Amino acid sequence: MIGHETAPVTTGRDEVFQVEEHGIDPIPDAERHGSAKDVFWLWFGSNLTFTYVINGALAVAFGLSFWQAAAVVVLGGLSFLAIGAAGLSGVRTGTATLVISRAAFGVRGNWPAGLLNWIVSIGYTVVNTVVGTLALEAFFADLGWDGGHASRALALGVTLALTFAVALWGHATVQFAERWMAYLLAVGFAALLVLVLPGADTSAPSAAPGASGWSLAFVVMLAGPFSYLPMPADYTRYLPRTTSLKAVTLSGALGGFVSSVALGVAGVAAATQADMTDAVAGVEGLLPGWFQPLFLALVLGGSVTNSIITLYSSSLNLQVLGIPWSRARAIVISAAVTAAGSLGALFLTDFTTSLLSFLSLLIIVFAPWGGVFLADMVLRRCAYDSAALHTRDGGAYWYRAGWHPAGLTALLAGLLFSALTCDSELWTGPLVAPLGGADLTLLGAAVSALVYVLLARRTATPAHP
């Protein structure tokens, strides 16, 4: 007997400030709404985060000049074309990205990759939560309260509460919050760019960055966009089936590109003028006194907008992993793990070192996974058997006992290549030295995609209505 999804299948309207009833169950056509411009605001707002300022600063720390680092920032922003395109599957199927990836890996084979993606998405939520906490703690200090661990703990509690409340309500509230926070954050970050950019040192450094500097800069800049690959359909699954697929792709790409590039360039400019070991303090020192409280509010707001979408998607991810709870209940698990990770990052480790190590390792997971997922989507022309995606045993995506050998082989090939060529604080692959210090982790996506196309060109075919 063929079994189906254990997550509750519900009906209900998607409304602001009401707890969303749907999880990974397919959204019925009658309940779909919105347009492609909603995708723009989602990716624009969620990427108005200070993390991109830090990433731009890291590019300079790796030895790149202002113009070289700015070029890396722009090229990194173009990767949002892949994020926008990945949202097409949500329009076609009405379900979450990590449900759709069952087509590439098999119903059971999708589980290990889903678990890895959940872990890394929680890690990224922790990164943004810590950035917001440090900004709010600095704001308390400016007000005259330097309470040590007490003020940091309060700042963490406020940051987590803001993130959790919006993500708990669900899809409609997430879309609403991202748009309206984007209006405010865009004005503030534009002012930041105007204040920081004129003082940038555009002269070339005394020494060339070398292959290591260039490759590490690309890894850091692409870590953010690549981390979104398991998420786009989560936010397009409510769009009507008649929504233009071209508009979805371009709207998502433009939203992420504009915000990530603007803030990345701000980070590059700041790094040529100040010590960015503590990025928040480094940028704050470049700003006039009247703007500093607003700047700290921007850092907090940006971290919250980004954490909201990663936390929301993590709750859908848990349903994919088989937790038989509603999305609203599952998100409590993700929130608890995020709180624990944030406590560790803030009170037990050096945050700057942890951030660099985390971003360097991030691509090992997301690049190969994204290569397989996008290759599968192209081979199938984004046409899936929606019922089979939600079947627990049997069906079009059962393959061999629930495992798709082609998808898993391609994923392992990409992971192996990325691990062998990764250069990070926590792990240096054995091929890094022979390659002159270059970090080729990103090419893990191309390796996994190529292997998948060679192995799955006969099994990954479009589903017929």
Coordinates of C-alpha atoms in Angstrom, one line a residue:
M1 CA 0.0 0.0 0.0
I2 CA 1.3 3.4 -0.9
G3 CA 1.7 5.8 2.0
H4 CA 1.5 9.6 1.9
E5 CA 3.0 12.6 3.8
T6 CA 2.7 12.4 7.5
A7 CA 2.6 16.2 7.9
P8 CA -0.9 17.5 8.4
V9 CA -2.8 18.4 5.2
T10 CA -4.8 21.4 6.0
T11 CA -6.9 24.1 4.4
G12 CA -7.0 27.7 5.3
R13 CA -6.4 31.2 4.1
D14 CA -2.9 32.8 4.1
E15 CA -3.4 36.0 6.0
V16 CA -1.2 38.5 7.8
F17 CA -0.9 38.1 11.6
Q18 CA -2.7 34.8 11.6
V19 CA -0.9 31.5 12.1
E20 CA -0.4 29.8 8.7
E21 CA -2.2 26.4 8.6
H22 CA -0.3 25.0 5.6
G23 CA 3.0 23.3 5.8
I24 CA 4.6 21.3 3.1
D25 CA 1.2 20.0 1.8
P26 CA 0.5 21.3 -1.7
I27 CA -1.3 24.7 -1.8
P28 CA -4.6 24.3 -3.6
D29 CA -5.2 26.5 -6.7
A30 CA -8.1 28.2 -5.0
E31 CA -5.9 29.5 -2.2
R32 CA -3.0 30.8 -4.3
H33 CA -2.5 34.5 -4.6
G34 CA 0.1 37.2 -5.1
S35 CA 2.4 38.1 -8.0
A36 CA 6.0 38.0 -9.1
K37 CA 6.7 41.4 -7.5
D38 CA 6.2 39.7 -4.1
V39 CA 9.3 37.7 -4.8
F40 CA 11.3 40.8 -5.4
W41 CA 10.4 42.3 -2.0
L42 CA 11.1 39.0 -0.3
W43 CA 14.7 38.7 -1.6
F44 CA 15.4 42.4 -1.5
G45 CA 14.3 42.8 2.1
S46 CA 15.8 39.6 3.4
N47 CA 19.2 40.5 2.0
L48 CA 19.4 44.0 3.5
T49 CA 21.6 42.4 6.2
F50 CA 24.9 43.5 7.7
T51 CA 26.3 40.1 6.8
Y52 CA 27.0 41.4 3.3
V53 CA 29.0 44.3 4.7
I54 CA 31.1 41.8 6.6
N55 CA 31.6 39.7 3.5
G56 CA 32.7 42.7 1.5
A57 CA 35.2 43.6 4.2
L58 CA 36.5 40.0 4.2
A59 CA 37.3 40.3 0.5
V60 CA 39.6 43.3 1.3
A61 CA 41.1 41.3 4.2
F62 CA 42.0 38.6 1.7
G63 CA 44.2 41.2 -0.2
L64 CA 41.9 42.5 -2.9
S65 CA 41.8 46.2 -3.8
F66 CA 38.7 48.2 -3.7
W67 CA 37.9 47.7 -7.3
Q68 CA 38.8 44.0 -7.3
A69 CA 36.6 43.4 -4.2
A70 CA 33.7 45.4 -5.7
A71 CA 33.9 43.2 -8.9
V72 CA 33.7 40.1 -6.7
V73 CA 30.7 41.5 -4.9
V74 CA 28.9 42.2 -8.3
L75 CA 29.6 38.8 -9.7
G76 CA 28.5 37.2 -6.5
G77 CA 25.2 39.1 -6.7
L78 CA 24.6 37.6 -10.2
S79 CA 24.2 34.2 -8.5
F80 CA 20.7 35.3 -7.4
L81 CA 19.7 34.4 -10.9
A82 CA 19.9 30.8 -9.8
I83 CA 17.9 31.6 -6.6
G84 CA 15.2 33.2 -8.7
A85 CA 15.1 30.3 -11.1
A86 CA 14.8 27.8 -8.3
G87 CA 11.5 29.4 -7.3
L88 CA 9.9 28.2 -10.5
S89 CA 9.4 24.7 -9.0
G90 CA 7.2 26.2 -6.2
V91 CA 4.9 27.8 -8.8
R92 CA 4.5 24.5 -10.6
T93 CA 4.1 22.2 -7.6
G94 CA 2.7 24.4 -4.8
T95 CA 5.1 22.9 -2.2
A96 CA 8.5 23.5 -0.5
T97 CA 11.9 23.2 -2.1
L98 CA 13.0 20.3 0.0
V99 CA 9.9 18.3 -1.0
I100 CA 10.7 18.9 -4.6
S101 CA 14.3 17.7 -4.2
R102 CA 12.9 14.2 -3.6
A103 CA 12.7 14.0 -7.3
A104 CA 16.5 14.3 -7.5
F105 CA 17.5 12.2 -4.5
G106 CA 14.6 9.8 -4.0
V107 CA 12.1 9.9 -1.2
R108 CA 14.5 8.4 1.3
G109 CA 17.6 9.6 -0.3
N110 CA 16.4 13.2 0.2
W111 CA 16.5 12.7 4.0
P112 CA 20.3 13.0 4.6
A113 CA 20.6 16.1 2.3
G114 CA 17.6 17.5 4.0
L115 CA 19.2 17.1 7.4
L116 CA 22.4 18.7 6.3
N117 CA 20.4 21.6 4.8
W118 CA 18.5 22.0 8.1
I119 CA 21.7 22.1 10.1
V120 CA 23.4 24.7 7.8
S121 CA 20.2 26.9 7.6
I122 CA 20.1 27.0 11.4
G123 CA 23.8 27.9 11.4
Y124 CA 23.1 30.9 9.1
T125 CA 20.2 31.9 11.4
V126 CA 22.6 31.8 14.3
V127 CA 25.1 34.0 12.4
N128 CA 22.5 36.7 11.7
T129 CA 21.1 36.5 15.2
V130 CA 24.5 37.1 16.7
V131 CA 25.1 40.1 14.4
G132 CA 21.8 41.6 15.5
T133 CA 22.5 40.9 19.2
L134 CA 25.9 42.6 19.1
A135 CA 24.3 45.7 17.4
L136 CA 21.6 45.9 20.1
E137 CA 24.2 45.4 22.8
A138 CA 26.2 48.3 21.4
F139 CA 23.0 50.4 21.3
F140 CA 22.5 49.7 25.0
A141 CA 26.0 50.8 25.6
D142 CA 25.4 54.1 23.7
L143 CA 22.5 54.7 26.0
G144 CA 24.8 54.3 29.0
W145 CA 24.1 50.8 30.0
D146 CA 27.0 48.4 29.8
G147 CA 25.7 45.5 31.7
G148 CA 28.1 42.9 30.5
H149 CA 26.6 39.5 30.1
A150 CA 23.2 40.8 31.3
S151 CA 22.9 43.4 28.5
R152 CA 24.1 40.8 25.9
A153 CA 21.6 38.3 27.1
L154 CA 18.7 40.8 26.9
A155 CA 19.8 41.8 23.4
L156 CA 19.8 38.2 22.4
G157 CA 16.3 37.7 23.8
V158 CA 14.9 40.7 22.0
T159 CA 16.5 39.6 18.7
L160 CA 15.2 36.1 18.9
A161 CA 11.7 37.3 19.9
L162 CA 11.4 39.6 16.9
T163 CA 12.5 36.8 14.6
F164 CA 10.4 34.1 16.1
A165 CA 7.1 36.0 16.2
V166 CA 7.1 36.8 12.5
A167 CA 8.3 33.3 11.4
L168 CA 5.7 31.7 13.7
W169 CA 2.8 33.5 12.0
G170 CA 3.9 32.2 8.7
H171 CA 4.0 32.9 5.0
A172 CA 1.7 35.9 4.7
T173 CA 3.2 37.7 7.7
V174 CA 6.8 36.9 6.5
Q175 CA 6.0 38.5 3.1
F176 CA 4.4 41.5 4.8
A177 CA 7.2 42.0 7.2
E178 CA 9.9 41.7 4.6
R179 CA 8.3 44.3 2.4
W180 CA 7.7 46.9 5.0
M181 CA 11.0 46.5 6.7
A182 CA 12.6 46.7 3.3
Y183 CA 11.2 50.2 2.8
L184 CA 12.8 51.4 6.1
L185 CA 16.0 49.5 5.8
A186 CA 16.6 50.6 2.2
V187 CA 16.5 54.2 3.1
G188 CA 18.9 53.7 6.0
F189 CA 21.4 51.6 4.2
A190 CA 21.4 54.0 1.2
A191 CA 22.4 56.7 3.7
L192 CA 25.1 54.5 5.1
L193 CA 26.5 53.9 1.6
V194 CA 26.5 57.7 0.9
L195 CA 28.4 58.3 4.2
V196 CA 31.0 55.5 3.8
L197 CA 31.7 55.3 0.0
P198 CA 33.3 58.8 -0.5
G199 CA 36.2 58.0 1.9
A200 CA 37.1 54.7 0.3
D201 CA 40.7 54.1 -0.6
T202 CA 40.7 53.0 -4.3
S203 CA 44.4 52.6 -4.6
A204 CA 45.8 49.2 -5.4
P205 CA 47.4 47.2 -2.5
S206 CA 51.2 46.8 -2.5
A207 CA 50.9 43.0 -3.2
A208 CA 48.6 41.1 -5.5
P209 CA 46.0 38.9 -3.7
G210 CA 47.0 35.7 -5.5
A211 CA 44.8 32.7 -6.3
S212 CA 44.1 32.1 -2.6
G213 CA 42.8 35.7 -2.0
W214 CA 40.6 35.7 -5.1
S215 CA 39.1 32.3 -4.5
L216 CA 38.4 32.9 -0.8
A217 CA 36.7 36.2 -1.6
F218 CA 34.4 34.4 -4.1
V219 CA 33.6 31.7 -1.6
V220 CA 32.6 34.2 1.1
M221 CA 30.5 36.3 -1.3
L222 CA 28.7 33.3 -2.8
A223 CA 28.1 31.6 0.5
G224 CA 25.0 33.7 1.3
P225 CA 23.2 33.3 -2.1
F226 CA 24.0 29.6 -2.2
S227 CA 22.6 29.0 1.2
Y228 CA 19.2 30.0 -0.1
L229 CA 19.0 27.2 -2.7
P230 CA 16.9 25.0 -0.5
M231 CA 14.4 27.8 0.1
P232 CA 13.0 29.6 -3.0
A233 CA 9.9 27.4 -3.6
D234 CA 8.9 27.9 0.1
Y235 CA 8.0 31.5 -0.9
T236 CA 6.6 30.9 -4.4
R237 CA 4.4 28.0 -3.6
Y238 CA 1.4 30.3 -3.0
L239 CA 1.7 32.1 -6.4
P240 CA -0.9 31.2 -9.0
R241 CA 0.1 28.7 -11.6
T242 CA -0.4 31.4 -14.3
T243 CA 2.4 33.5 -12.8
S244 CA 5.0 34.2 -15.4
L245 CA 8.0 32.0 -14.8
K246 CA 10.3 34.6 -16.4
A247 CA 9.0 37.3 -14.1
V248 CA 9.5 35.1 -11.0
T249 CA 13.1 34.4 -12.0
L250 CA 14.0 38.0 -12.8
S251 CA 12.1 39.5 -9.8
G252 CA 13.9 37.2 -7.3
A253 CA 17.3 37.8 -9.0
L254 CA 16.9 41.6 -9.0
G255 CA 15.8 41.8 -5.4
G256 CA 18.7 39.8 -4.1
F257 CA 21.2 41.4 -6.4
V258 CA 20.4 45.1 -5.5
S259 CA 20.6 44.7 -1.8
S260 CA 23.6 42.3 -1.6
V261 CA 25.7 44.3 -4.0
A262 CA 24.9 47.7 -2.3
L263 CA 25.8 46.4 1.2
G264 CA 28.8 44.4 -0.1
V265 CA 30.3 47.5 -1.7
A266 CA 29.7 49.4 1.6
G267 CA 31.7 46.7 3.4
V268 CA 34.5 47.0 0.8
A269 CA 34.6 50.7 1.2
A270 CA 34.6 50.5 5.0
A271 CA 37.4 47.9 5.0
T272 CA 39.7 50.3 3.1
Q273 CA 39.3 52.9 5.9
A274 CA 39.0 51.1 9.2
D275 CA 39.9 48.0 11.2
M276 CA 37.0 45.6 10.5
T277 CA 38.0 42.9 13.0
D278 CA 34.8 44.0 14.8
A279 CA 32.8 44.9 11.8
V280 CA 30.0 46.7 13.6
A281 CA 32.4 48.8 15.6
G282 CA 34.6 49.4 12.5
V283 CA 31.7 50.9 10.4
E284 CA 30.2 52.7 13.4
G285 CA 33.5 54.6 13.8
L286 CA 33.3 56.0 10.3
L287 CA 29.9 57.5 10.8
P288 CA 28.8 60.9 12.3
G289 CA 27.6 60.7 15.9
W290 CA 24.0 61.5 14.9
F291 CA 23.8 58.5 12.6
Q292 CA 25.3 55.9 14.8
P293 CA 22.1 54.9 16.7
L294 CA 20.3 54.6 13.4
F295 CA 23.1 52.4 12.1
L296 CA 22.8 50.0 15.0
A297 CA 19.1 49.8 14.4
L298 CA 19.8 49.0 10.7
V299 CA 22.1 46.2 11.7
L300 CA 19.5 44.7 14.1
G301 CA 16.7 45.1 11.5
G302 CA 18.7 43.5 8.7
S303 CA 19.7 40.5 10.9
V304 CA 16.0 40.0 11.8
T305 CA 14.8 40.1 8.2
N306 CA 17.3 37.5 7.1
S307 CA 16.7 35.3 10.1
I308 CA 13.0 35.3 9.6
I309 CA 13.2 33.5 6.2
T310 CA 15.8 31.0 7.3
L311 CA 13.9 30.1 10.5
Y312 CA 10.6 29.9 8.6
S313 CA 12.1 27.5 6.0
S314 CA 13.7 25.4 8.7
S315 CA 10.2 24.6 10.1
L316 CA 9.1 23.3 6.6
N317 CA 12.4 21.4 6.5
L318 CA 11.6 19.5 9.7
Q319 CA 8.3 18.4 8.2
V320 CA 10.2 17.1 5.2
L321 CA 12.4 15.1 7.6
G322 CA 9.3 13.4 9.0
I323 CA 8.3 15.3 12.1
P324 CA 4.5 14.8 12.3
W325 CA 3.8 18.2 13.6
S326 CA 2.3 21.3 12.1
R327 CA 4.7 23.9 10.8
A328 CA 3.9 26.3 13.7
R329 CA 4.9 23.6 16.2
A330 CA 7.9 22.4 14.3
I331 CA 9.4 26.0 14.3
V332 CA 9.7 25.8 18.1
I333 CA 12.5 23.2 17.6
S334 CA 14.4 25.4 15.2
A335 CA 14.0 28.4 17.4
A336 CA 15.3 26.4 20.4
V337 CA 18.4 25.2 18.5
T338 CA 19.0 28.7 17.2
A339 CA 18.9 30.1 20.7
A340 CA 21.4 27.5 21.9
G341 CA 23.8 28.1 19.0
S342 CA 23.6 31.8 19.5
L343 CA 24.4 31.5 23.2
G344 CA 27.5 29.4 22.3
A345 CA 28.6 31.9 19.6
L346 CA 28.2 34.9 21.9
F347 CA 29.6 33.5 25.2
L348 CA 31.9 30.6 24.3
T349 CA 33.7 31.4 21.1
D350 CA 35.4 34.2 19.1
F351 CA 32.6 35.3 16.8
T352 CA 34.8 36.7 13.9
T353 CA 36.8 33.5 13.6
S354 CA 33.6 31.4 13.9
L355 CA 31.9 33.4 11.1
L356 CA 34.8 33.1 8.7
S357 CA 35.1 29.3 9.4
F358 CA 31.4 28.8 9.0
L359 CA 31.1 30.7 5.7
S360 CA 34.1 28.9 4.3
L361 CA 32.6 25.5 5.0
L362 CA 29.1 26.4 3.9
I363 CA 29.7 26.0 0.2
I364 CA 30.9 22.3 0.8
V365 CA 27.2 21.5 1.4
F366 CA 25.2 23.9 -0.6
A367 CA 27.2 24.1 -3.9
P368 CA 27.0 20.3 -4.7
W369 CA 23.4 20.1 -3.5
G370 CA 22.4 23.1 -5.5
G371 CA 24.2 21.7 -8.6
V372 CA 22.1 18.5 -8.4
F373 CA 18.8 20.3 -7.7
L374 CA 19.2 22.8 -10.5
A375 CA 20.3 20.1 -13.0
D376 CA 17.3 18.0 -12.1
M377 CA 15.0 21.0 -12.5
V378 CA 16.4 21.7 -16.0
L379 CA 16.2 18.0 -17.1
R380 CA 12.6 17.8 -16.0
R381 CA 11.8 21.2 -17.4
C382 CA 10.3 22.0 -14.0
A383 CA 7.5 19.5 -14.6
Y384 CA 7.0 17.2 -11.6
D385 CA 4.5 14.6 -10.5
S386 CA 3.1 16.5 -7.5
A387 CA 1.4 13.5 -6.0
A388 CA 4.5 11.3 -6.1
L389 CA 6.5 14.0 -4.3
H390 CA 4.3 13.4 -1.3
T391 CA 4.3 9.6 -1.5
R392 CA 6.2 7.8 1.3
D393 CA 6.6 4.4 -0.5
G394 CA 6.3 3.8 -4.2
G395 CA 5.6 6.3 -6.9
A396 CA 7.7 8.0 -9.6
Y397 CA 10.4 9.1 -7.2
W398 CA 10.8 5.9 -5.2
Y399 CA 13.6 4.6 -7.5
R400 CA 15.6 1.9 -5.7
A401 CA 14.0 1.4 -2.3
G402 CA 13.5 5.2 -2.0
W403 CA 17.0 6.1 -3.1
H404 CA 18.0 7.7 -6.4
P405 CA 21.5 6.4 -7.1
A406 CA 22.2 9.1 -9.7
G407 CA 21.3 12.0 -7.4
L408 CA 23.2 10.6 -4.4
T409 CA 26.3 9.7 -6.5
A410 CA 26.4 13.2 -8.0
L411 CA 26.0 14.8 -4.6
L412 CA 28.8 12.7 -3.1
A413 CA 31.0 13.5 -6.1
G414 CA 30.5 17.2 -5.6
L415 CA 30.9 17.0 -1.8
L416 CA 34.2 15.1 -2.3
F417 CA 35.5 17.6 -4.8
S418 CA 34.5 20.5 -2.6
A419 CA 36.1 18.9 0.5
L420 CA 39.4 18.3 -1.3
T421 CA 39.6 21.9 -2.6
C422 CA 38.3 23.7 0.5
D423 CA 40.5 26.2 2.3
S424 CA 39.0 27.3 5.7
E425 CA 39.9 27.7 9.3
L426 CA 38.4 24.3 10.2
W427 CA 39.5 22.3 7.2
T428 CA 42.0 22.6 4.4
G429 CA 41.7 20.1 1.6
P430 CA 44.8 18.2 0.4
L431 CA 44.5 19.7 -3.1
V432 CA 44.7 23.3 -1.9
A433 CA 48.5 23.5 -1.7
P434 CA 49.1 21.9 -5.2
L435 CA 46.6 24.4 -6.6
G436 CA 48.7 27.3 -5.3
G437 CA 46.3 28.0 -2.4
A438 CA 43.2 28.4 -4.5
D439 CA 39.9 27.4 -3.0
L440 CA 37.8 25.7 -5.7
T441 CA 34.9 24.7 -3.4
L442 CA 32.4 26.5 -5.7
L443 CA 33.2 24.2 -8.6
G444 CA 31.6 21.4 -6.5
A445 CA 28.3 22.6 -8.0
A446 CA 29.5 22.1 -11.5
V447 CA 30.9 18.7 -10.7
S448 CA 27.7 17.4 -9.1
A449 CA 25.6 18.9 -11.9
L450 CA 27.7 17.3 -14.6
V451 CA 27.7 13.9 -12.9
Y452 CA 24.0 14.1 -12.4
V453 CA 23.3 14.9 -16.1
L454 CA 25.4 12.0 -17.2
L455 CA 23.8 9.5 -14.8
A456 CA 20.2 10.8 -14.8
R457 CA 19.5 11.9 -18.3
R458 CA 17.1 9.0 -18.8
T459 CA 15.5 8.9 -15.4
A460 CA 15.0 12.6 -14.8
T461 CA 12.3 13.3 -17.4
P462 CA 9.4 15.7 -17.3
A463 CA 6.2 14.4 -15.7
H464 CA 3.2 14.4 -17.9
P465 CA -0.1 15.9 -16.5

